[in-house]
Short mmCIF file of C-alpha atoms and ligand atoms in Angstrom, two decimals:
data_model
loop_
_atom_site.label_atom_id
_atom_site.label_comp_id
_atom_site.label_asym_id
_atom_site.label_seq_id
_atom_site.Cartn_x
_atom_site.Cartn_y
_atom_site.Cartn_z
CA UNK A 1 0.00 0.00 0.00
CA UNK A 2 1.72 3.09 -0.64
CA UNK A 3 1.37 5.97 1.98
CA UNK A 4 0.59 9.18 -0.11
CA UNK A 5 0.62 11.37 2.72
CA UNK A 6 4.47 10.37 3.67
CA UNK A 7 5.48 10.16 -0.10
CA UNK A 8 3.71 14.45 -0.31
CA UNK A 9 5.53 15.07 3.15
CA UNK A 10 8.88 13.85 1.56
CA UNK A 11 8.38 15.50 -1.53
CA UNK A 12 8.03 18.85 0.25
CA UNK A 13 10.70 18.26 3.21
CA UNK A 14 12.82 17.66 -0.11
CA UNK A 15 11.79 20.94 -2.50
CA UNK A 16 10.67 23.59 0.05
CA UNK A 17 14.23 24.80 0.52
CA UNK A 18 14.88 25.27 -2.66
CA UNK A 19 15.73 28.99 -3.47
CA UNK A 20 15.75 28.78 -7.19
CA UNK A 21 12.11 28.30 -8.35
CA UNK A 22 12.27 30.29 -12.15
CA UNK A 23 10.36 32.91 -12.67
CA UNK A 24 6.70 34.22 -12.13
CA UNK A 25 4.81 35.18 -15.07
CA UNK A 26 4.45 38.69 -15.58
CA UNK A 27 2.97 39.41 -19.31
CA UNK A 28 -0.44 39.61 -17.46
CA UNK A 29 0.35 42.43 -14.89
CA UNK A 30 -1.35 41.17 -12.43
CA UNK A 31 -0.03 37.89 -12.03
CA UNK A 32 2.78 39.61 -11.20
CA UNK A 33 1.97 40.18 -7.53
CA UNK A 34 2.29 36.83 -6.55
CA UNK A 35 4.42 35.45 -3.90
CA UNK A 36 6.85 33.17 -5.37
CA UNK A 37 7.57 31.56 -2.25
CA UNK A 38 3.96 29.48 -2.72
CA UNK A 39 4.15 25.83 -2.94
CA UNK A 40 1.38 23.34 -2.25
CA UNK A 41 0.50 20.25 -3.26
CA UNK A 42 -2.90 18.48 -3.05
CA UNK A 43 -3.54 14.54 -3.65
CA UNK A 44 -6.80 12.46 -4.23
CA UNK A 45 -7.34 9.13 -4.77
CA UNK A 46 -9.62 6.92 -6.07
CA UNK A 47 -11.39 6.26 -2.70
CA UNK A 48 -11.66 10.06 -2.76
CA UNK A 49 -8.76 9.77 0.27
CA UNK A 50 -7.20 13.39 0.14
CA UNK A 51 -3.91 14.33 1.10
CA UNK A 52 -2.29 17.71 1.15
CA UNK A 53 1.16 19.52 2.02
CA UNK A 54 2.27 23.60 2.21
CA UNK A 55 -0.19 25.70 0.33
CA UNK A 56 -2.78 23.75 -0.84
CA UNK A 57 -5.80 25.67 0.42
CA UNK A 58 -4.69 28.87 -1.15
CA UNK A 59 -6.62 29.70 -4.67
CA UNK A 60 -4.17 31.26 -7.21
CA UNK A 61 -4.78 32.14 -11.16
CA UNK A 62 -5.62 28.74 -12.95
CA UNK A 63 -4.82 30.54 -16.20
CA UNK A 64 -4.45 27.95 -19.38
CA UNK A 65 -5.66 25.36 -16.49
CA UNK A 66 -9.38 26.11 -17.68
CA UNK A 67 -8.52 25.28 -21.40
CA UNK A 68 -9.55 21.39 -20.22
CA UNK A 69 -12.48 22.49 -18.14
CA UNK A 70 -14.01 24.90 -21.31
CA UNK A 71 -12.58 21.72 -23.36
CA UNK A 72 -14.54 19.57 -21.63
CA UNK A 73 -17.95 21.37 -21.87
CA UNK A 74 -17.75 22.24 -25.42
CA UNK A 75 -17.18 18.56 -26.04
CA UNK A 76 -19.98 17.32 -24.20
CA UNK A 77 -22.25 19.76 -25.39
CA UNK A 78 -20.69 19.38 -29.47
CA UNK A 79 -19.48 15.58 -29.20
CA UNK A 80 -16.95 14.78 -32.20
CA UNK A 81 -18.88 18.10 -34.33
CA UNK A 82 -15.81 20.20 -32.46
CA UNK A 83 -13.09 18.41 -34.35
CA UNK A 84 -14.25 20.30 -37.26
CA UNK A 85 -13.17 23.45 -35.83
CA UNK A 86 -9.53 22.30 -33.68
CA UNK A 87 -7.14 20.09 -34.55
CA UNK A 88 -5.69 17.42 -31.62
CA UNK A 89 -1.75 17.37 -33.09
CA UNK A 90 0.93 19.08 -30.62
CA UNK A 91 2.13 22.31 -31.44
CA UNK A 92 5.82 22.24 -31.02
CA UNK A 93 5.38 25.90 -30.38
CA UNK A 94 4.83 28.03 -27.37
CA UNK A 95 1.37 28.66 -26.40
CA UNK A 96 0.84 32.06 -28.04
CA UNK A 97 2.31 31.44 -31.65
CA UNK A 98 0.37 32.41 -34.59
CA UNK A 99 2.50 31.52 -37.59
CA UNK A 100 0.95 27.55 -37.46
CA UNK A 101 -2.59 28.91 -37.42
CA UNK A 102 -2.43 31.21 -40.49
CA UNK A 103 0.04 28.04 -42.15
CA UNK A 104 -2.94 25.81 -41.09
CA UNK A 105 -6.01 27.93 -42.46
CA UNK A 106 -7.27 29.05 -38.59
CA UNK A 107 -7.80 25.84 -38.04
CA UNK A 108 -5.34 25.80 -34.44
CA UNK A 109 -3.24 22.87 -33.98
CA UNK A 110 -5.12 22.34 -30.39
CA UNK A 111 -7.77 22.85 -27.75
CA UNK A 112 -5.12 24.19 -25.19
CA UNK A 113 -3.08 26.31 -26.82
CA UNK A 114 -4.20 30.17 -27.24
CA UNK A 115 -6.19 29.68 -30.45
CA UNK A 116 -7.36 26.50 -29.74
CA UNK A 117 -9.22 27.25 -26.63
CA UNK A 118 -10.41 30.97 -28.30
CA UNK A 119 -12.34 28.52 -30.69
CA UNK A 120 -13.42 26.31 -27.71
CA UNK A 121 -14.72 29.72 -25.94
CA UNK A 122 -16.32 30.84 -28.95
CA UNK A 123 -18.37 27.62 -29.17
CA UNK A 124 -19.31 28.03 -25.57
CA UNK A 125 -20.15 31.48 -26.08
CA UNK A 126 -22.61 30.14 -28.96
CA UNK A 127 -24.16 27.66 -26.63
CA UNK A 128 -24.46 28.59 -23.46
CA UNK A 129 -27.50 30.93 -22.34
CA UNK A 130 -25.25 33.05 -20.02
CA UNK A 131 -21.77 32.05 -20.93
CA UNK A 132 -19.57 33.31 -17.97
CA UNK A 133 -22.72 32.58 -15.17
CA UNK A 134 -23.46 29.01 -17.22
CA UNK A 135 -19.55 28.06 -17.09
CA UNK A 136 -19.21 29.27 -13.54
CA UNK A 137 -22.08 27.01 -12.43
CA UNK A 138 -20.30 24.09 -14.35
CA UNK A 139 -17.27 24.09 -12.44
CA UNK A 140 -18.91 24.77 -9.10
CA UNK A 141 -21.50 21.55 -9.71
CA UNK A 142 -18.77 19.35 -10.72
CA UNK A 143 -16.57 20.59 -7.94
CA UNK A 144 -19.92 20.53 -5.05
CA UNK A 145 -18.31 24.16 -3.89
CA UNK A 146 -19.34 27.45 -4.69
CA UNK A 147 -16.76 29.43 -3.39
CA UNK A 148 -15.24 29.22 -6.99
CA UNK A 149 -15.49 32.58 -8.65
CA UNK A 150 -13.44 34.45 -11.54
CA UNK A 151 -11.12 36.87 -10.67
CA UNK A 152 -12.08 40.26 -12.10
CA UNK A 153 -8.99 42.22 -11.61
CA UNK A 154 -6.63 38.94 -13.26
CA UNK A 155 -9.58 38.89 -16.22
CA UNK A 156 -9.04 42.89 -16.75
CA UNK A 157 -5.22 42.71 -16.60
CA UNK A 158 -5.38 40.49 -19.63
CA UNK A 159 -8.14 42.01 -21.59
CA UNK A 160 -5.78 45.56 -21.04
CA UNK A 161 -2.42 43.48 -22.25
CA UNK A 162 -3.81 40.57 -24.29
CA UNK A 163 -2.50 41.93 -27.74
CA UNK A 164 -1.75 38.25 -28.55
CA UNK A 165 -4.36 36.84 -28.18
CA UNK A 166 -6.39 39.64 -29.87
CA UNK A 167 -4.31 39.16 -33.01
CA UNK A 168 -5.15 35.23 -32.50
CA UNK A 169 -8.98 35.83 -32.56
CA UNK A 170 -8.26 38.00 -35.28
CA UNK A 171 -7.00 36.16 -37.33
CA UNK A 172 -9.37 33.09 -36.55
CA UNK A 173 -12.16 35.52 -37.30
CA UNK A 174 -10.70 36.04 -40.77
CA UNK A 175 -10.64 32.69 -41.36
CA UNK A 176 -13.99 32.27 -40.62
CA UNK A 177 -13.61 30.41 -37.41
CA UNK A 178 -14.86 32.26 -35.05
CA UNK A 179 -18.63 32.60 -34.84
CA UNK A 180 -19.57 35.85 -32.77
CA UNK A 181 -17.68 39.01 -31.96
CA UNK A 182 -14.12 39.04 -31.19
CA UNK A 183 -14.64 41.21 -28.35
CA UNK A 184 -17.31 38.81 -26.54
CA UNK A 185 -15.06 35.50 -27.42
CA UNK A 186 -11.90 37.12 -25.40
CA UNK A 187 -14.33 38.56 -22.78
CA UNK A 188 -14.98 35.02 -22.36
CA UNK A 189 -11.68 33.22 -22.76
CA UNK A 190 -9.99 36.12 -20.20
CA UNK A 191 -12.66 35.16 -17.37
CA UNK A 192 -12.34 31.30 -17.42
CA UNK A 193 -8.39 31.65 -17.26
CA UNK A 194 -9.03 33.98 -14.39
CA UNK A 195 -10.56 31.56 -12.67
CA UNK A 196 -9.16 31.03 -8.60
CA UNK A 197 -8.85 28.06 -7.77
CA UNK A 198 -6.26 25.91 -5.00
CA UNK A 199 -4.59 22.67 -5.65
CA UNK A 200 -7.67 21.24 -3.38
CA UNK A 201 -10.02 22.37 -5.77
CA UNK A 202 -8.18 21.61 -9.12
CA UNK A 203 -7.97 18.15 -7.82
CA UNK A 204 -11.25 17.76 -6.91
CA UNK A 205 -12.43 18.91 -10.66
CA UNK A 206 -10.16 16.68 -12.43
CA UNK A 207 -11.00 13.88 -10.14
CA UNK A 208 -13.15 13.51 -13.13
CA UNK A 209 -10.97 12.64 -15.36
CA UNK A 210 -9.33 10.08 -13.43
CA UNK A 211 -12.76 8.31 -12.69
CA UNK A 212 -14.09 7.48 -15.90
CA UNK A 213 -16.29 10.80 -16.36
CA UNK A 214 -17.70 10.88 -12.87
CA UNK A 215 -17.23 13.88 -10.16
CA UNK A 216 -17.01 13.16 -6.22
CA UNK A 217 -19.70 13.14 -6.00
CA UNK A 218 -20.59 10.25 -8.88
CA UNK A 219 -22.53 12.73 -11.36
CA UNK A 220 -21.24 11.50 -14.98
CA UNK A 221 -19.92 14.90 -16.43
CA UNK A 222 -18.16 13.03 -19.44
CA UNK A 223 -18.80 9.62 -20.94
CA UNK A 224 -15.31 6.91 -21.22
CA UNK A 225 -14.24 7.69 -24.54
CA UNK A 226 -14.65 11.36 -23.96
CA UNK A 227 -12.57 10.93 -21.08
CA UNK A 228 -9.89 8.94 -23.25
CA UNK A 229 -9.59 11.94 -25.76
CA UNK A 230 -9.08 14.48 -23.32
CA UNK A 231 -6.48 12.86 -21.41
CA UNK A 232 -4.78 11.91 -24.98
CA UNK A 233 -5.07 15.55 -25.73
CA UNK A 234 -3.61 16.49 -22.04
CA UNK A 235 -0.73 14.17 -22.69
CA UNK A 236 0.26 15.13 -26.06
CA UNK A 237 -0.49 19.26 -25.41
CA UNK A 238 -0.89 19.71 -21.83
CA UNK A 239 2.43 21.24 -21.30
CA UNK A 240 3.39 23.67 -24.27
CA UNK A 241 6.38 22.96 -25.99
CA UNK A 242 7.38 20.55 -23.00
CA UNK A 243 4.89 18.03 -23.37
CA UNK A 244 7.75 15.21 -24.53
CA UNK A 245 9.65 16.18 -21.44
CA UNK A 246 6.90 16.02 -18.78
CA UNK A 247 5.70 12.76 -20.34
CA UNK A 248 9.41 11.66 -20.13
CA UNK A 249 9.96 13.15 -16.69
CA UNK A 250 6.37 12.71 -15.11
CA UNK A 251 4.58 10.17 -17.19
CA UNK A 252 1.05 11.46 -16.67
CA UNK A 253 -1.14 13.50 -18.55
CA UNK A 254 -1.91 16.79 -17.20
CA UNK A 255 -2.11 20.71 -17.69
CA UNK A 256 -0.15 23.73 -16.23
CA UNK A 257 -0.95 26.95 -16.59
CA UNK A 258 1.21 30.68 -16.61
CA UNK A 259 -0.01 30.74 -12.64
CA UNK A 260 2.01 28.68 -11.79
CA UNK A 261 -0.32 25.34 -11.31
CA UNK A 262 -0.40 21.78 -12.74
CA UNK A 263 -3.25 19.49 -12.58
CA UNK A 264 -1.91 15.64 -13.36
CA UNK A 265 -4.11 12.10 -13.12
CA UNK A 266 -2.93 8.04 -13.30
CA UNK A 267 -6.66 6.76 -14.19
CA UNK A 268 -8.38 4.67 -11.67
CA UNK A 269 -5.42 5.64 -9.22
CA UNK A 270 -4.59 9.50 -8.28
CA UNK A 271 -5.30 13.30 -9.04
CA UNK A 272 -2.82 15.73 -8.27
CA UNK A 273 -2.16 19.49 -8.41
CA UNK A 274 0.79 21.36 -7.31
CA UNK A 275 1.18 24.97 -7.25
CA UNK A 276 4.54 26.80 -7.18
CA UNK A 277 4.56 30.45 -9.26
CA UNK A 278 7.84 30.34 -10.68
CA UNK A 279 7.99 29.02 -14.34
CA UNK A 280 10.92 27.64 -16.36
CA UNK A 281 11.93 29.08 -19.47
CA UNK A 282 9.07 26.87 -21.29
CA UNK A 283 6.24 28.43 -18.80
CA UNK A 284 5.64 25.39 -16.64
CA UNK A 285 5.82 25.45 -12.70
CA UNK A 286 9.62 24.93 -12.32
CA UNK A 287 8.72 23.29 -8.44
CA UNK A 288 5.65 21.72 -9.75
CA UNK A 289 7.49 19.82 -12.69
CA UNK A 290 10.67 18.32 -10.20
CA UNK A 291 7.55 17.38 -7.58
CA UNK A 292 5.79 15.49 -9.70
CA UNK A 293 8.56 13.59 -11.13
CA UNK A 294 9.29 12.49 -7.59
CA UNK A 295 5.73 11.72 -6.79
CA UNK A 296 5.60 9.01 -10.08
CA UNK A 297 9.51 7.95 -9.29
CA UNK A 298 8.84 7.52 -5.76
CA UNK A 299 5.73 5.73 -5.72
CA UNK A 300 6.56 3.84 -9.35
CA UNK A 301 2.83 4.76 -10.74
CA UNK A 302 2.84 6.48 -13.86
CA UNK A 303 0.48 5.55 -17.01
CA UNK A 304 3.49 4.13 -18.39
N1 LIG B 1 -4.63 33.59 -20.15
C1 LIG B 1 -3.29 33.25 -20.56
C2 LIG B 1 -3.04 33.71 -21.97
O1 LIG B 1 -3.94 33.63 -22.79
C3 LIG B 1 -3.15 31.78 -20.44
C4 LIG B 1 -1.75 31.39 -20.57
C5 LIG B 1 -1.38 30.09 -19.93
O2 LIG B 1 -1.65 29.82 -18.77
O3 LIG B 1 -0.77 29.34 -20.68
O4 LIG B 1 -1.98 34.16 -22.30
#
């Protein structure tokens, strides 16, 4: 049997010293407050046993951590219809490039890089009734807590410096893939990655994903081969341009976002997220990356 709760408490007695944690992302202003002396890790497993160490409790910016969540509802709602619209190859690029999407007819490699989930918000945006309130409600059902909420000031930050992304939706607009206004689809796409959530909560959403399309509380959000694609899809693009390396180092499909957190499952076994707000040069959680790969090395569970 192995003891999760030693194996977290070793992990952090191990990495909590460390002084040299990369860099906290500061393209979005606001993300630029954070402490980067955070680091928490959260564990569930499949008896829905949790286990936590250092900052678990504390919500930060989810950021690109959403893309699966907005990923997940689109797909539900638009079964295999969405595949039409997003490809499901890696990039190979960092999250933000454009020059594959104009190469590629705005058609975006993904559904968690930049373009990719712009498309994914624009088909929510099409769907939904009340987008942001509908989305919202989503998470907090799945997740049985309503303490969830967007963070305005992290969604405004981005919507003042998201020049990237407004080029992206641009561009997808004037290739036809992108259904309402350009302005809406980013209002959209800024809240969800705004989202604050803690390593507690991230776990408990994907818990999902690691039990076969059921929540905690044994709602079926997602049927099995939904669940299969999405964790393909987190495997192969979950990690920007780092995906081979994380698969090599960590061996679980997952997602990280600019925040600073990474969400990571073993089906039928474990759910993990790890926060730590310094990123290495690729943009994933520099502490969150090395943690993992001593959680799968130590305990010897890893999809592969
Ligand atoms: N909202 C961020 C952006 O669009 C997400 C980046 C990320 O976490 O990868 O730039």
């Amino acid at each position: 049997m192995i003891n999760f709760q030693e194996t977290l408490d070793e992990i952090y007695a191990d990495l909590s010293s460390i002084t040299t944690r990369g860099t906290v992302a500061t393209y979005i202003p606001e993300l630029a407050c954070v402490n980067g002396d955070k680091f928490g890790i959260h564990l569930i497993d499949a008896n829905g046993m949790s286990y936590s160490v250092g900052d678990a409790d504390e919500a930060f910016s989810i950021q690109s951590i959403s893309k699966v969540l907005s990923l997940t509802l689109a797909f539900s709602i638009r079964g295999d219809k969405l595949w039409q619209r997003v490809g499901v190859e890696p990039s190979g690029d960092p999250f933000n490039h454009l020059s594959l999407l104009e190469m590629e007819n705005g058609i975006p490699r993904n559904p968690l890089i930049n373009a990719g989930a712009i498309v994914i918000a624009d088909v929510l945006v099409s769907q939904l009734k009340k987008p942001k309130e509908d989305f919202l409600s989503y998470i907090q059902k799945i997740t049985n807590d309503e303490t969830i909420d967007y963070d305005p000031k992290v969604a405004k930050s981005e919507k003042d410096t998201g020049f990237r992304n407004y080029a992206a939706a641009n561009l997808l607009k004037s290739y036809g893939n992108i259904e309402n206004d350009v302005e809406t689809v980013l209002d959209f796409y800024f809240h969800q990655c705004s989202l604050r959530m803690s390593c507690k909560q991230l776990a408990n959403v994907f818990y999902m994903f690691m039990n076969r399309g059921k929540c905690l509380m044994n709602n079926e959000y997602l049927n099995i081969n939904h669940v299969k694609r999405i964790n393909a899809l987190m495997l192969s693009c979950g990690f920007y341009d780092e995906a081979g390396e994380f698969a090599f180092e960590v061996g679980l499909p997952g997602k990280s976002g600019v925040g600073g957190g990474i969400v990571a499952l073993l089906p039928n076994k474990f759910c993990v997220a790890t926060w730590s707000p310094g990123l290495n040069a690729k943009g994933n959680s520099l502490l969150g990356m090395k943690a993992l790969e001593q959680l799968t090395t130590k305990t010897g569970l890893s999809i592969f």
